């Protein structure tokens, strides 16, 4: 459970692919772009596997030393098909309940995103004040204040990270003619247009690489945190599951950013 977050979920693959396509694909000839993007994205996934093994090894020799390890493998029932029961399970248990849980977590987040983008202090949106506050720390990690705020408000679902980043970037930079207004997340059909907005927000190749690493190594979404608590019944281990990958993400992105800048300075 603790290391589960190091495996890319469905909500994080698109972010990895989009960022790799925009920033890494542009570094090589067009006929090599697809291979370069695939290599970088798969490299990120492999990094997640290595981190899983490393953290599991460290935990088994420290706080979990002496604990019995178990491996659970869920197998399908070997019986004649039960069509009605399968439909009920798929629709009710695996679709409607998941959607309802997502709605419970997403609705408050949507309200927060709209409020911080439209409520002002001294004529400046709260989101802009927050971004300015987070920006120095974000830059140390190779990120920026927009990315950090996007991850704070997008905790219900990783799928809304890029739309939130685009909305906040437009809000901060004052770009006109794009999006649906302050507090309204949006996506663009064109990768070139998405890249133009990100670059207008100060994104570089380092920003993209650091973000891809942070996409892999950060706190789980709220649904995963809730599920972890339901499964373990422990506030302690739920907290560890949420904070361990977050602090690891800070450490890894900080290290990558400092090495990158050191090499770049040569």
C-alpha positions as CSV (number, residue, x, y, z in Angstrom):
1,X,0.0,0.0,0.0
2,X,2.8,2.4,0.9
3,X,4.6,2.0,-2.4
4,X,1.6,1.7,-4.6
5,X,1.7,5.4,-5.5
6,X,5.0,4.9,-7.4
7,X,3.2,3.0,-10.1
8,X,1.7,5.4,-12.7
9,X,-2.1,5.3,-12.7
10,X,-4.4,6.0,-15.6
11,X,-4.7,9.7,-14.5
12,X,-1.0,10.3,-14.7
13,X,0.0,8.6,-18.0
14,X,-1.6,11.4,-20.2
15,X,0.3,14.1,-18.3
16,X,3.6,12.2,-18.8
17,X,2.9,11.8,-22.5
18,X,1.8,15.4,-23.1
19,X,4.8,16.9,-21.4
20,X,7.3,14.5,-23.1
21,X,5.7,15.2,-26.5
22,X,5.9,19.0,-26.1
23,X,9.3,19.4,-24.6
24,X,11.3,16.2,-25.4
25,X,9.9,15.5,-28.8
26,X,10.9,19.0,-29.9
27,X,14.6,18.2,-29.2
28,X,14.9,15.6,-31.9
29,X,14.0,15.3,-35.6
30,X,10.3,14.6,-36.2
31,X,10.9,11.1,-37.3
32,X,12.5,10.3,-34.0
33,X,10.1,12.2,-31.8
34,X,7.8,9.3,-31.2
35,X,10.6,7.0,-30.1
36,X,12.1,9.7,-27.9
37,X,8.8,10.4,-26.2
38,X,8.2,6.7,-25.6
39,X,11.7,6.2,-24.2
40,X,11.3,9.1,-21.7
41,X,7.8,8.0,-20.6
42,X,8.8,4.4,-20.1
43,X,12.0,5.5,-18.4
44,X,9.8,7.4,-15.9
45,X,7.7,4.3,-15.4
46,X,10.8,2.2,-14.8
47,X,12.0,4.8,-12.3
48,X,8.7,4.2,-10.4
49,X,9.4,0.4,-10.3
50,X,13.0,1.0,-9.0
51,X,11.6,3.4,-6.3
52,X,9.1,0.8,-5.3
53,X,11.8,-1.8,-4.8
54,X,14.1,0.6,-3.0
55,X,11.4,1.9,-0.6
56,X,10.1,-1.7,0.0
57,X,13.7,-2.8,0.8
58,X,14.3,0.2,3.2
59,X,11.0,-0.2,5.0
60,X,11.5,-4.0,5.5
61,X,14.8,-3.3,7.2
62,X,13.6,-0.4,9.3
63,X,10.1,0.4,10.6
64,X,8.6,-2.9,9.2
65,X,11.5,-5.1,10.3
66,X,10.2,-8.4,11.5
67,X,6.7,-7.9,10.0
68,X,5.3,-10.8,8.0
69,X,5.1,-9.9,4.3
70,X,2.2,-11.2,2.2
71,X,1.5,-11.2,-1.5
72,X,-2.2,-11.2,-2.6
73,X,-3.1,-12.1,-6.1
74,X,-6.7,-11.6,-7.2
75,X,-7.9,-14.3,-9.5
76,X,-11.2,-14.4,-11.4
77,X,-13.8,-17.0,-10.3
78,X,-13.6,-20.2,-12.3
79,X,-17.3,-20.9,-13.0
80,X,-19.8,-20.5,-15.7
81,X,-20.5,-16.9,-16.7
82,X,-23.2,-15.0,-14.7
83,X,-24.1,-12.3,-17.0
84,X,-26.6,-10.4,-14.8
85,X,-24.4,-10.6,-11.7
86,X,-21.4,-9.4,-13.8
87,X,-23.4,-6.5,-15.2
88,X,-24.6,-5.5,-11.7
89,X,-21.0,-5.7,-10.3
90,X,-19.6,-3.7,-13.2
91,X,-22.2,-1.0,-13.2
92,X,-23.0,-0.6,-9.5
93,X,-19.9,-1.6,-7.6
94,X,-17.2,-0.6,-10.1
95,X,-18.7,2.4,-11.9
96,X,-21.4,4.2,-10.0
97,X,-19.8,3.9,-6.6
98,X,-16.5,5.1,-8.0
99,X,-18.1,8.0,-9.8
100,X,-20.0,9.0,-6.7
101,X,-16.9,8.9,-4.6
102,X,-15.1,11.0,-7.2
103,X,-17.9,13.5,-7.2
104,X,-17.8,13.8,-3.4
105,X,-14.1,14.7,-3.6
106,X,-14.1,16.7,-6.9
107,X,-17.1,19.1,-6.2
108,X,-15.4,20.8,-3.2
109,X,-12.1,21.0,-5.2
110,X,-13.9,22.7,-8.1
111,X,-15.4,25.2,-5.8
112,X,-12.0,26.0,-4.2
113,X,-10.4,26.4,-7.7
114,X,-13.1,28.8,-8.7
115,X,-13.0,30.8,-5.5
116,X,-9.3,31.3,-5.3
117,X,-9.3,32.4,-9.0
118,X,-12.1,35.0,-8.5
119,X,-11.8,36.2,-4.9
120,X,-9.3,39.0,-4.7
121,X,-7.1,40.6,-2.0
122,X,-6.0,44.1,-2.9
123,X,-7.4,43.6,-6.4
124,X,-5.3,40.5,-7.0
125,X,-6.8,37.0,-7.0
126,X,-6.0,34.8,-4.1
127,X,-4.5,32.2,-6.5
128,X,-1.9,34.7,-7.7
129,X,-0.9,35.6,-4.1
130,X,-0.6,31.9,-3.4
131,X,1.5,31.3,-6.6
132,X,3.8,34.1,-5.7
133,X,4.2,32.6,-2.2
134,X,4.9,29.1,-3.5
135,X,7.1,30.2,-6.4
136,X,10.5,30.4,-4.6
137,X,10.1,26.9,-3.2
138,X,8.9,25.6,-6.6
139,X,11.9,27.0,-8.4
140,X,14.2,25.2,-6.0
141,X,12.6,21.9,-7.2
142,X,12.7,22.8,-10.9
143,X,9.0,23.5,-10.7
144,X,7.1,26.8,-10.1
145,X,4.3,28.2,-8.0
146,X,1.6,27.4,-10.6
147,X,2.5,23.7,-10.6
148,X,2.5,23.4,-6.8
149,X,-0.8,25.2,-6.5
150,X,-2.3,23.0,-9.2
151,X,-1.3,19.9,-7.3
152,X,-2.7,21.2,-4.1
153,X,-6.2,22.0,-5.5
154,X,-6.1,19.0,-7.9
155,X,-5.7,16.4,-5.1
156,X,-9.1,14.8,-5.9
157,X,-7.9,13.6,-9.3
158,X,-4.6,13.6,-11.3
159,X,-6.6,14.0,-14.5
160,X,-7.3,17.7,-13.7
161,X,-3.6,18.7,-13.1
162,X,-2.9,19.9,-16.7
163,X,-6.2,21.7,-17.1
164,X,-5.6,23.4,-13.7
165,X,-2.0,24.4,-14.7
166,X,-3.3,25.9,-18.0
167,X,-6.0,27.9,-16.3
168,X,-3.7,29.2,-13.6
169,X,-1.0,30.1,-16.2
170,X,-3.5,32.1,-18.2
171,X,-4.6,33.8,-15.0
172,X,-1.1,34.7,-14.0
173,X,0.3,35.7,-17.4
174,X,-2.8,37.6,-18.5
175,X,-3.0,35.7,-21.8
176,X,-6.3,36.6,-23.6
177,X,-8.5,34.7,-26.0
178,X,-7.8,31.3,-24.3
179,X,-9.9,29.4,-21.9
180,X,-13.3,30.0,-20.4
181,X,-12.4,32.5,-17.8
182,X,-10.9,32.6,-14.3
183,X,-11.5,29.5,-12.3
184,X,-12.6,27.4,-15.3
185,X,-10.2,24.6,-16.1
186,X,-9.7,23.8,-19.8
187,X,-7.7,21.7,-22.2
188,X,-6.5,22.4,-25.7
189,X,-6.7,20.0,-28.7
190,X,-3.4,21.2,-30.0
191,X,-0.1,20.2,-28.3
192,X,1.5,23.2,-29.9
193,X,-1.0,25.6,-28.3
194,X,-0.6,23.9,-24.9
195,X,3.2,24.2,-25.2
196,X,2.9,27.9,-26.2
197,X,0.9,28.6,-23.0
198,X,3.3,26.6,-20.8
199,X,6.4,28.4,-22.3
200,X,4.6,31.7,-21.8
201,X,4.4,30.7,-18.1
202,X,8.2,30.3,-18.0
203,X,8.4,26.5,-18.6
204,X,11.7,25.1,-19.8
205,X,12.9,21.5,-20.4
206,X,14.0,21.4,-16.7
207,X,10.4,22.4,-15.7
208,X,9.0,19.6,-17.8
209,X,11.4,16.9,-16.6
210,X,10.9,18.0,-12.9
211,X,7.1,17.9,-13.4
212,X,7.2,14.5,-15.0
213,X,9.2,13.2,-11.9
214,X,6.8,14.9,-9.6
215,X,3.9,13.4,-11.4
216,X,5.4,10.0,-10.6
217,X,6.5,10.8,-7.0
218,X,3.9,12.8,-5.1
219,X,1.1,12.3,-2.7
220,X,-1.8,10.0,-3.8
221,X,-5.1,11.5,-4.8
222,X,-7.8,11.9,-2.2
223,X,-9.7,8.8,-3.4
224,X,-6.6,6.7,-2.9
225,X,-6.0,8.2,0.5
226,X,-9.6,7.5,1.5
227,X,-9.3,3.9,0.2
228,X,-6.1,3.4,2.1
229,X,-7.7,4.4,5.3
230,X,-10.7,2.1,4.7
231,X,-8.4,-0.9,4.0
232,X,-5.9,-0.3,6.8
233,X,-8.1,1.4,9.4
234,X,-5.0,3.2,10.5
235,X,-4.5,7.0,10.5
236,X,-0.8,6.4,11.0
237,X,-0.2,4.3,7.9
238,X,-2.6,6.4,5.9
239,X,-0.5,9.5,6.8
240,X,2.7,7.7,5.9
241,X,1.2,6.6,2.6
242,X,0.3,10.2,1.8
243,X,3.4,12.0,3.0
244,X,6.3,9.6,2.2
245,X,6.0,9.9,-1.7
246,X,5.4,13.6,-1.3
247,X,8.7,14.3,0.6
248,X,10.5,11.8,-1.7
249,X,9.2,13.8,-4.7
250,X,10.5,17.0,-3.1
251,X,13.9,15.4,-2.5
252,X,14.3,13.9,-6.0
253,X,13.2,17.0,-7.9
254,X,15.4,19.2,-5.8
255,X,18.4,16.9,-6.5
256,X,17.7,16.8,-10.2
257,X,17.2,20.5,-10.4
258,X,20.4,21.3,-8.6
259,X,22.5,18.8,-10.7
260,X,20.8,20.2,-13.9
261,X,21.7,23.8,-13.0
262,X,25.2,22.8,-12.0
263,X,25.9,21.0,-15.3
264,X,24.1,23.8,-17.2
265,X,26.4,26.4,-15.5
266,X,29.5,24.6,-16.8
